[in-house]
């Protein structure tokens, strides 16, 4: 029973991690696990997952608007044009995580992605979405992996294409958040709404 879905404020069962704060409830119910498409949208998620590395996701979630303001709404073309002054501005911005390596990786990734044809990032990432029936529906948090063969393969491909801070764990967190996999627990009220891959 430990690690299974638990009742939320409305009595509906939810993944335990999604109930620790009001921010998490909203994110869990309306965003996490729902399909995300579009190069800029996926660049944002990839960047935020990289910034999250070593931190709690709530730390990133509560700064998301600050990140969007600092990184031109994660428009790849705009961030690719950031120069030295922008880098210094970012490293002084208390509204984001001021990690030099992660800031540099985000700027470098934007420059790489700016040279890709429109839609290529979306197509590449979604090409690693596994069959929705490939593994059992998770009943408890212990059934949810941290990495998978697909996330490892996605990580290797992104690195080969020149992207940074895209390890297998970060890649799997991206897959979970953007709906490539549905890791809401079996009894979670958000599972059915997030299961677009099953019909895709």
Coordinates of N, CA and C in Angstrom, one line a residue:
X1 N 0.8 -1.2 0.0 CA 0.0 0.0 0.0 C 0.9 1.3 0.0
X2 N 2.0 1.2 0.6 CA 2.9 2.3 0.7 C 3.3 2.7 -0.7
X3 N 3.3 4.1 -1.0 CA 3.7 4.6 -2.3 C 2.6 4.6 -3.3
X4 N 1.4 4.1 -2.9 CA 0.2 4.1 -3.8 C -0.4 5.4 -3.8
X5 N -1.4 5.5 -4.7 CA -2.2 6.8 -4.8 C -2.9 7.1 -3.5
X6 N -3.0 8.4 -3.1 CA -3.6 8.7 -1.8 C -4.6 9.9 -2.1
X7 N -5.6 10.0 -1.2 CA -6.6 11.0 -1.4 C -6.1 12.4 -1.4
X8 N -6.6 13.3 -2.3 CA -6.3 14.7 -2.3 C -7.3 15.5 -1.6
X9 N -7.3 16.8 -1.7 CA -8.2 17.7 -1.0 C -9.7 17.4 -1.4
X10 N -9.9 17.0 -2.6 CA -11.2 16.7 -3.1 C -11.6 15.3 -2.9
X11 N -10.8 14.5 -2.2 CA -11.0 13.1 -2.0 C -10.6 12.2 -3.1
X12 N -10.2 12.7 -4.3 CA -9.8 11.9 -5.4 C -8.4 11.4 -5.2
X13 N -8.1 10.2 -5.6 CA -6.8 9.6 -5.4 C -5.8 10.2 -6.4
X14 N -4.6 10.5 -5.9 CA -3.5 11.1 -6.7 C -2.2 10.5 -6.4
X15 N -1.2 10.7 -7.3 CA 0.2 10.3 -7.0 C 0.6 11.0 -5.8
X16 N 1.3 10.4 -4.8 CA 1.7 11.1 -3.6 C 2.5 12.3 -3.8
X17 N 3.4 12.3 -4.7 CA 4.3 13.5 -4.9 C 3.4 14.7 -5.4
X18 N 2.3 14.5 -6.0 CA 1.5 15.6 -6.5 C 0.6 16.3 -5.4
X19 N 0.8 15.9 -4.1 CA -0.1 16.5 -3.1 C 0.7 17.2 -2.0
X20 N 2.0 17.4 -2.2 CA 2.8 18.0 -1.1 C 2.6 19.5 -1.0
X21 N 2.2 20.1 -2.1 CA 2.0 21.6 -2.1 C 0.8 21.9 -3.1
X22 N 0.2 23.1 -3.0 CA -0.8 23.5 -3.9 C -0.3 23.6 -5.3
X23 N 1.0 24.0 -5.4 CA 1.6 24.2 -6.7 C 1.7 22.8 -7.4
X24 N 2.1 21.8 -6.6 CA 2.2 20.5 -7.2 C 0.9 19.9 -7.6
X25 N -0.2 20.1 -6.8 CA -1.5 19.6 -7.2 C -1.9 20.1 -8.5
X26 N -1.8 21.4 -8.7 CA -2.2 22.0 -10.0 C -1.3 21.5 -11.2
X27 N 0.0 21.4 -10.9 CA 0.9 20.9 -12.0 C 0.6 19.4 -12.3
X28 N 0.4 18.6 -11.2 CA 0.2 17.2 -11.4 C -1.2 17.0 -12.1
X29 N -2.2 17.7 -11.8 CA -3.5 17.5 -12.3 C -3.6 18.0 -13.8
X30 N -3.0 19.1 -14.1 CA -3.3 19.8 -15.4 C -2.1 19.7 -16.4
X31 N -0.9 19.4 -15.9 CA 0.2 19.4 -16.9 C 1.0 18.1 -17.0
X32 N 1.4 17.6 -15.8 CA 2.4 16.5 -15.9 C 1.8 15.3 -16.6
X33 N 2.5 14.8 -17.5 CA 2.1 13.6 -18.3 C 1.2 13.9 -19.5
X34 N 0.8 15.1 -19.7 CA 0.0 15.5 -20.9 C 0.9 15.8 -22.0
X35 N 0.6 15.4 -23.2 CA 1.5 15.6 -24.4 C 1.8 17.0 -24.6
X36 N 3.1 17.3 -24.8 CA 3.7 18.6 -25.2 C 4.3 18.5 -26.5
X37 N 3.9 19.4 -27.4 CA 4.5 19.4 -28.8 C 5.0 20.8 -29.1
X38 N 5.8 20.9 -30.1 CA 6.4 22.2 -30.5 C 7.8 22.3 -30.1
X39 N 8.7 22.8 -31.0 CA 10.1 22.9 -30.7 C 10.4 23.8 -29.5
X40 N 9.8 25.0 -29.4 CA 10.0 25.9 -28.3 C 9.5 25.4 -27.0
X41 N 8.3 24.8 -27.0 CA 7.8 24.2 -25.8 C 8.6 23.1 -25.3
X42 N 9.2 22.2 -26.2 CA 10.0 21.1 -25.7 C 11.4 21.7 -25.3
X43 N 11.9 22.7 -25.9 CA 13.1 23.3 -25.5 C 13.0 23.9 -24.1
X44 N 11.8 24.5 -23.8 CA 11.6 25.0 -22.4 C 11.6 23.8 -21.4
X45 N 10.9 22.7 -21.7 CA 10.8 21.6 -20.8 C 12.2 21.0 -20.6
X46 N 12.9 20.8 -21.7 CA 14.3 20.2 -21.7 C 15.2 21.1 -20.8
X47 N 15.1 22.4 -21.0 CA 15.9 23.3 -20.2 C 15.6 23.3 -18.7
X48 N 14.3 23.3 -18.4 CA 13.9 23.3 -17.0 C 14.2 22.0 -16.3
X49 N 14.1 20.9 -17.1 CA 14.5 19.6 -16.5 C 16.0 19.6 -16.2
X50 N 16.8 20.2 -17.1 CA 18.2 20.3 -16.8 C 18.5 21.2 -15.6
X51 N 17.8 22.3 -15.5 CA 18.0 23.2 -14.3 C 17.6 22.4 -13.0
X52 N 16.6 21.5 -13.1 CA 16.1 20.8 -12.0 C 17.1 19.8 -11.5
X53 N 18.1 19.4 -12.3 CA 19.0 18.3 -11.9 C 19.7 18.7 -10.6
X54 N 19.5 17.7 -9.6 CA 20.1 17.9 -8.3 C 19.2 18.7 -7.3
X55 N 18.0 19.2 -7.8 CA 17.1 20.0 -7.0 C 15.8 19.4 -7.0
X56 N 14.9 19.9 -6.2 CA 13.5 19.5 -6.2 C 12.8 20.2 -7.3
X57 N 11.8 19.5 -8.0 CA 11.1 20.1 -9.1 C 10.3 21.3 -8.6
X58 N 9.8 21.4 -7.4 CA 9.1 22.5 -6.9 C 9.9 23.8 -6.9
X59 N 11.2 23.6 -6.8 CA 12.1 24.8 -6.8 C 12.0 25.4 -8.2
X60 N 12.0 24.6 -9.2 CA 11.9 25.1 -10.6 C 10.5 25.6 -10.9
X61 N 9.5 24.8 -10.5 CA 8.1 25.2 -10.8 C 7.8 26.6 -10.3
X62 N 8.2 26.9 -9.1 CA 7.9 28.2 -8.5 C 8.7 29.3 -9.1
X63 N 9.7 29.0 -9.9 CA 10.5 30.0 -10.6 C 10.2 30.0 -12.1
X64 N 9.2 29.2 -12.6 CA 9.0 29.0 -14.0 C 8.8 30.3 -14.7
X65 N 7.9 31.2 -14.1 CA 7.7 32.5 -14.8 C 8.9 33.3 -14.8
X66 N 9.8 33.2 -13.8 CA 11.0 33.9 -13.8 C 11.9 33.4 -14.9
X67 N 12.0 32.1 -15.1 CA 12.8 31.5 -16.2 C 12.2 32.0 -17.5
X68 N 10.9 32.0 -17.7 CA 10.4 32.4 -19.0 C 10.7 33.9 -19.3
X69 N 10.6 34.7 -18.3 CA 11.0 36.1 -18.5 C 12.5 36.3 -18.8
X70 N 13.3 35.5 -18.2 CA 14.8 35.6 -18.3 C 15.2 35.0 -19.7
X71 N 14.5 34.0 -20.1 CA 15.0 33.3 -21.4 C 14.0 33.5 -22.5
X72 N 13.4 34.7 -22.6 CA 12.6 35.1 -23.8 C 11.6 34.1 -24.1
X73 N 10.9 33.6 -23.1 CA 9.8 32.6 -23.2 C 10.3 31.3 -23.9
X74 N 11.6 31.1 -23.8 CA 12.3 29.9 -24.4 C 12.1 29.8 -25.9
X75 N 12.0 30.9 -26.6 CA 12.0 30.9 -28.0 C 13.4 30.6 -28.5
X76 N 13.5 29.5 -29.2 CA 14.9 29.0 -29.5 C 15.6 30.1 -30.3
X77 N 15.0 30.7 -31.3 CA 15.6 31.7 -32.1 C 16.1 32.9 -31.3
X78 N 15.3 33.3 -30.3 CA 15.7 34.4 -29.5 C 16.9 34.1 -28.6
X79 N 16.8 32.9 -27.9 CA 17.8 32.5 -26.9 C 19.1 32.3 -27.7
X80 N 19.1 31.8 -28.9 CA 20.3 31.5 -29.7 C 21.1 32.8 -29.9
X81 N 20.4 33.9 -29.9 CA 21.0 35.2 -30.1 C 21.6 35.9 -28.9
X82 N 21.4 35.3 -27.7 CA 21.9 35.8 -26.5 C 23.4 35.9 -26.5
X83 N 24.0 37.0 -26.0 CA 25.4 37.2 -26.0 C 26.0 37.2 -24.6
X84 N 27.2 37.8 -24.5 CA 27.9 37.8 -23.2 C 27.1 38.6 -22.2
X85 N 26.5 39.7 -22.6 CA 25.7 40.6 -21.7 C 24.5 39.8 -21.1
X86 N 23.9 39.1 -22.0 CA 22.7 38.3 -21.6 C 23.2 37.2 -20.6
X87 N 24.3 36.6 -20.8 CA 24.8 35.6 -19.9 C 25.0 36.2 -18.5
X88 N 25.7 37.3 -18.5 CA 25.9 38.0 -17.2 C 24.6 38.4 -16.5
X89 N 23.6 38.8 -17.3 CA 22.3 39.1 -16.8 C 21.7 37.9 -16.1
X90 N 21.7 36.8 -16.8 CA 21.2 35.6 -16.3 C 21.8 35.1 -15.0
X91 N 23.1 35.2 -15.0 CA 23.9 34.8 -13.8 C 23.6 35.7 -12.6
X92 N 23.0 36.9 -12.8 CA 22.7 37.8 -11.7 C 21.2 37.8 -11.4
X93 N 20.4 37.0 -12.1 CA 19.0 37.0 -12.0 C 18.5 36.1 -10.9
X94 N 18.0 36.7 -9.8 CA 17.6 35.9 -8.6 C 16.2 35.2 -8.9
X95 N 15.6 35.5 -10.1 CA 14.4 34.8 -10.4 C 14.5 33.4 -11.0
X96 N 15.8 33.0 -11.3 CA 16.1 31.7 -11.8 C 17.1 31.0 -10.9
X97 N 17.6 29.8 -11.4 CA 18.7 29.1 -10.7 C 19.9 29.6 -11.4
X98 N 20.8 30.3 -10.6 CA 22.0 30.9 -11.2 C 23.2 29.9 -11.2
X99 N 23.0 28.9 -11.9 CA 24.0 27.9 -12.0 C 24.7 28.1 -13.4
X100 N 26.0 28.4 -13.3 CA 26.8 28.8 -14.5 C 26.8 27.7 -15.6
X101 N 27.0 26.4 -15.2 CA 27.0 25.3 -16.2 C 25.7 25.1 -16.8
X102 N 24.6 25.3 -16.0 CA 23.3 25.1 -16.6 C 22.8 26.2 -17.5
X103 N 23.2 27.5 -17.1 CA 22.9 28.6 -18.0 C 23.7 28.5 -19.3
X104 N 25.0 28.1 -19.2 CA 25.8 28.0 -20.4 C 25.2 26.9 -21.3
X105 N 24.8 25.8 -20.7 CA 24.2 24.7 -21.5 C 22.9 25.1 -22.2
X106 N 22.1 25.9 -21.5 CA 20.8 26.3 -22.1 C 21.1 27.2 -23.3
X107 N 22.1 28.1 -23.2 CA 22.4 29.0 -24.3 C 23.1 28.2 -25.5
X108 N 23.9 27.3 -25.1 CA 24.6 26.4 -26.1 C 23.5 25.6 -26.9
X109 N 22.6 25.0 -26.1 CA 21.6 24.2 -26.7 C 20.7 25.0 -27.7
X110 N 20.4 26.2 -27.3 CA 19.6 27.0 -28.2 C 20.3 27.3 -29.5
X111 N 21.6 27.5 -29.4 CA 22.4 27.8 -30.6 C 22.4 26.6 -31.5
X112 N 22.5 25.4 -30.9 CA 22.5 24.1 -31.7 C 21.1 24.0 -32.3
X113 N 20.1 24.1 -31.6 CA 18.7 23.9 -32.0 C 18.3 24.9 -33.1
X114 N 18.8 26.1 -33.0 CA 18.5 27.1 -34.0 C 18.8 26.7 -35.4
X115 N 19.8 25.8 -35.6 CA 20.2 25.3 -36.9 C 19.4 24.1 -37.4
X116 N 18.5 23.6 -36.5 CA 17.7 22.5 -36.9 C 16.4 22.9 -37.7
X117 N 16.0 22.1 -38.6 CA 14.7 22.5 -39.3 C 13.6 22.5 -38.4
X118 N 12.6 23.4 -38.7 CA 11.4 23.5 -37.8 C 10.8 22.1 -37.7
X119 N 10.4 21.8 -36.4 CA 9.8 20.5 -36.1 C 10.7 19.3 -35.9
X120 N 12.0 19.5 -36.1 CA 12.9 18.4 -35.9 C 13.1 18.0 -34.5
X121 N 13.1 18.9 -33.5 CA 13.3 18.6 -32.1 C 12.0 17.8 -31.7
X122 N 10.9 18.3 -32.0 CA 9.6 17.6 -31.7 C 9.6 16.2 -32.2
X123 N 9.9 16.1 -33.5 CA 9.9 14.7 -34.1 C 10.9 13.8 -33.5
X124 N 12.1 14.3 -33.2 CA 13.2 13.5 -32.6 C 12.7 13.0 -31.3
X125 N 12.3 13.9 -30.4 CA 12.0 13.5 -29.0 C 10.8 12.5 -29.0
X126 N 9.8 12.8 -29.8 CA 8.6 11.9 -29.8 C 8.9 10.5 -30.5
X127 N 10.0 10.5 -31.3 CA 10.3 9.2 -31.9 C 10.7 8.1 -30.8
X128 N 11.0 8.6 -29.6 CA 11.5 7.7 -28.5 C 10.3 7.3 -27.6
X129 N 9.1 7.8 -27.9 CA 8.0 7.4 -27.0 C 7.7 5.9 -27.2
X130 N 7.7 5.2 -26.1 CA 7.5 3.7 -26.2 C 6.0 3.4 -26.4
X131 N 5.8 2.2 -26.8 CA 4.4 1.7 -26.9 C 3.8 1.8 -25.5
X132 N 2.6 2.4 -25.4 CA 1.9 2.6 -24.1 C 1.7 1.3 -23.4
X133 N 1.7 0.2 -24.1 CA 1.5 -1.1 -23.4 C 2.8 -1.9 -23.1
X134 N 3.9 -1.2 -23.3 CA 5.2 -1.8 -23.2 C 5.5 -2.3 -21.8
X135 N 4.9 -1.7 -20.8 CA 5.2 -2.1 -19.4 C 3.9 -1.9 -18.6
X136 N 3.8 -2.6 -17.5 CA 2.6 -2.5 -16.6 C 2.3 -1.1 -16.1
X137 N 1.1 -0.8 -15.9 CA 0.7 0.5 -15.3 C 1.3 0.5 -13.9
X138 N 2.0 1.6 -13.5 CA 2.5 1.6 -12.1 C 1.4 1.7 -11.0
X139 N 1.5 0.8 -10.0 CA 0.6 0.8 -8.9 C 1.1 1.7 -7.8
X140 N 2.4 1.7 -7.6 CA 3.0 2.5 -6.5 C 4.2 3.3 -7.1
X141 N 4.7 4.2 -6.3 CA 5.9 5.0 -6.8 C 7.1 4.1 -7.0
X142 N 7.1 2.9 -6.3 CA 8.3 2.0 -6.5 C 8.3 1.4 -7.9
X143 N 7.1 1.4 -8.6 CA 7.0 0.8 -9.9 C 7.4 1.8 -11.0
X144 N 7.7 3.1 -10.6 CA 8.1 4.1 -11.6 C 9.6 4.2 -11.7
X145 N 10.1 3.9 -12.9 CA 11.6 3.9 -13.1 C 12.1 5.3 -13.1
X146 N 13.5 5.4 -12.9 CA 14.1 6.7 -13.0 C 14.7 6.9 -14.4
X147 N 15.1 5.8 -15.0 CA 15.6 5.8 -16.4 C 15.0 4.6 -17.1
X148 N 15.0 4.6 -18.4 CA 14.5 3.4 -19.2 C 15.5 3.3 -20.4
X149 N 15.3 2.2 -21.1 CA 16.1 2.0 -22.3 C 15.8 3.2 -23.3
X150 N 14.6 3.6 -23.4 CA 14.2 4.7 -24.3 C 14.8 6.0 -23.9
X151 N 14.8 6.3 -22.6 CA 15.4 7.6 -22.1 C 16.9 7.6 -22.3
X152 N 17.6 6.4 -22.1 CA 19.0 6.3 -22.4 C 19.3 6.5 -23.8
X153 N 18.5 5.9 -24.7 CA 18.7 6.1 -26.1 C 18.4 7.6 -26.6
X154 N 17.4 8.2 -26.0 CA 17.1 9.6 -26.3 C 18.3 10.5 -25.8
X155 N 18.8 10.2 -24.6 CA 19.9 11.0 -24.1 C 21.1 10.9 -25.0
X156 N 21.4 9.7 -25.5 CA 22.6 9.5 -26.3 C 22.4 10.2 -27.7
X157 N 21.2 10.2 -28.2 CA 21.0 10.8 -29.5 C 21.1 12.3 -29.3
X158 N 20.5 12.9 -28.3 CA 20.6 14.3 -28.1 C 22.0 14.8 -27.9
X159 N 22.8 14.0 -27.1 CA 24.2 14.3 -26.9 C 25.0 14.3 -28.2
X160 N 24.7 13.3 -29.0 CA 25.4 13.1 -30.3 C 25.1 14.3 -31.2
X161 N 23.9 14.9 -31.1 CA 23.5 16.0 -31.9 C 24.0 17.4 -31.3
X162 N 24.7 17.3 -30.2 CA 25.4 18.5 -29.6 C 24.7 19.1 -28.4
X163 N 23.7 18.5 -27.9 CA 23.0 19.1 -26.7 C 23.7 18.7 -25.4
X164 N 23.6 19.5 -24.4 CA 24.2 19.3 -23.1 C 23.2 19.2 -22.0
X165 N 23.6 18.6 -20.9 CA 22.7 18.4 -19.7 C 21.5 17.6 -20.1
X166 N 21.7 16.5 -20.8 CA 20.6 15.7 -21.3 C 20.9 14.2 -20.9
X167 N 21.2 14.0 -19.7 CA 21.5 12.6 -19.3 C 20.2 11.8 -19.3
X168 N 20.4 10.4 -19.1 CA 19.2 9.5 -19.1 C 18.1 9.9 -18.1
X169 N 18.5 10.3 -16.9 CA 17.5 10.7 -15.9 C 16.7 11.9 -16.3
X170 N 17.5 12.9 -16.8 CA 16.8 14.1 -17.3 C 15.9 13.8 -18.5
X171 N 16.4 13.0 -19.3 CA 15.6 12.6 -20.5 C 14.3 11.9 -20.1
X172 N 14.4 11.0 -19.1 CA 13.2 10.3 -18.6 C 12.2 11.3 -17.9
X173 N 12.8 12.2 -17.2 CA 11.9 13.2 -16.5 C 11.2 14.0 -17.6
X174 N 11.9 14.3 -18.7 CA 11.2 15.0 -19.8 C 10.1 14.2 -20.4
X175 N 10.4 12.9 -20.6 CA 9.4 12.0 -21.2 C 8.2 11.9 -20.3
X176 N 8.4 11.9 -19.0 CA 7.2 11.8 -18.1 C 6.4 13.1 -18.1
X177 N 7.1 14.2 -18.1 CA 6.5 15.5 -18.0 C 5.7 15.9 -19.3
X178 N 6.3 15.4 -20.4 CA 5.7 15.8 -21.7 C 4.8 14.7 -22.3
X179 N 4.5 13.7 -21.6 CA 3.5 12.8 -22.0 C 4.0 11.7 -22.9
X180 N 5.3 11.5 -23.1 CA 5.7 10.4 -23.9 C 5.5 9.1 -23.2
X181 N 5.4 9.1 -21.9 CA 5.0 8.0 -21.0 C 4.0 8.5 -20.1
X182 N 3.1 7.6 -19.6 CA 2.1 8.0 -18.6 C 2.4 7.3 -17.3
X183 N 3.1 8.0 -16.4 CA 3.5 7.4 -15.1 C 2.6 7.8 -13.9
X184 N 1.4 8.4 -14.2 CA 0.5 8.5 -13.2 C 0.1 7.1 -12.7
X185 N 0.0 7.0 -11.4 CA -0.3 5.7 -10.8 C -1.7 5.2 -11.2
X186 N -1.9 3.9 -11.2 CA -3.1 3.2 -11.7 C -4.4 3.8 -11.2
X187 N -4.4 4.2 -9.9 CA -5.6 4.7 -9.3 C -5.7 6.2 -9.3
X188 N -4.7 6.9 -9.9 CA -4.7 8.4 -9.9 C -5.8 8.9 -10.8
X189 N -6.4 10.0 -10.3 CA -7.5 10.6 -11.1 C -7.0 11.3 -12.4
X190 N -5.7 11.6 -12.4 CA -5.2 12.3 -13.6 C -4.7 11.3 -14.7
X191 N -4.7 10.0 -14.3 CA -4.1 9.1 -15.3 C -4.9 9.0 -16.6
X192 N -6.2 8.9 -16.6 CA -6.9 8.8 -17.8 C -6.8 10.0 -18.7
X193 N -6.8 11.2 -18.1 CA -6.7 12.4 -18.8 C -5.3 12.6 -19.5
X194 N -4.3 11.9 -18.9 CA -2.9 12.1 -19.4 C -2.5 11.0 -20.4
X195 N -3.4 10.0 -20.6 CA -3.0 8.9 -21.4 C -3.1 9.0 -22.9
X196 N -2.8 10.1 -23.4 CA -2.9 10.3 -24.9 C -2.1 9.4 -25.7
X197 N -1.0 8.9 -25.1 CA -0.1 8.0 -25.9 C -0.8 6.7 -26.2
X198 N -1.8 6.3 -25.4 CA -2.4 5.0 -25.6 C -3.2 5.0 -26.9
X199 N -3.7 6.2 -27.3 CA -4.5 6.3 -28.5 C -3.7 6.8 -29.7
X200 N -2.4 7.2 -29.4 CA -1.6 7.8 -30.5 C -0.8 6.8 -31.3

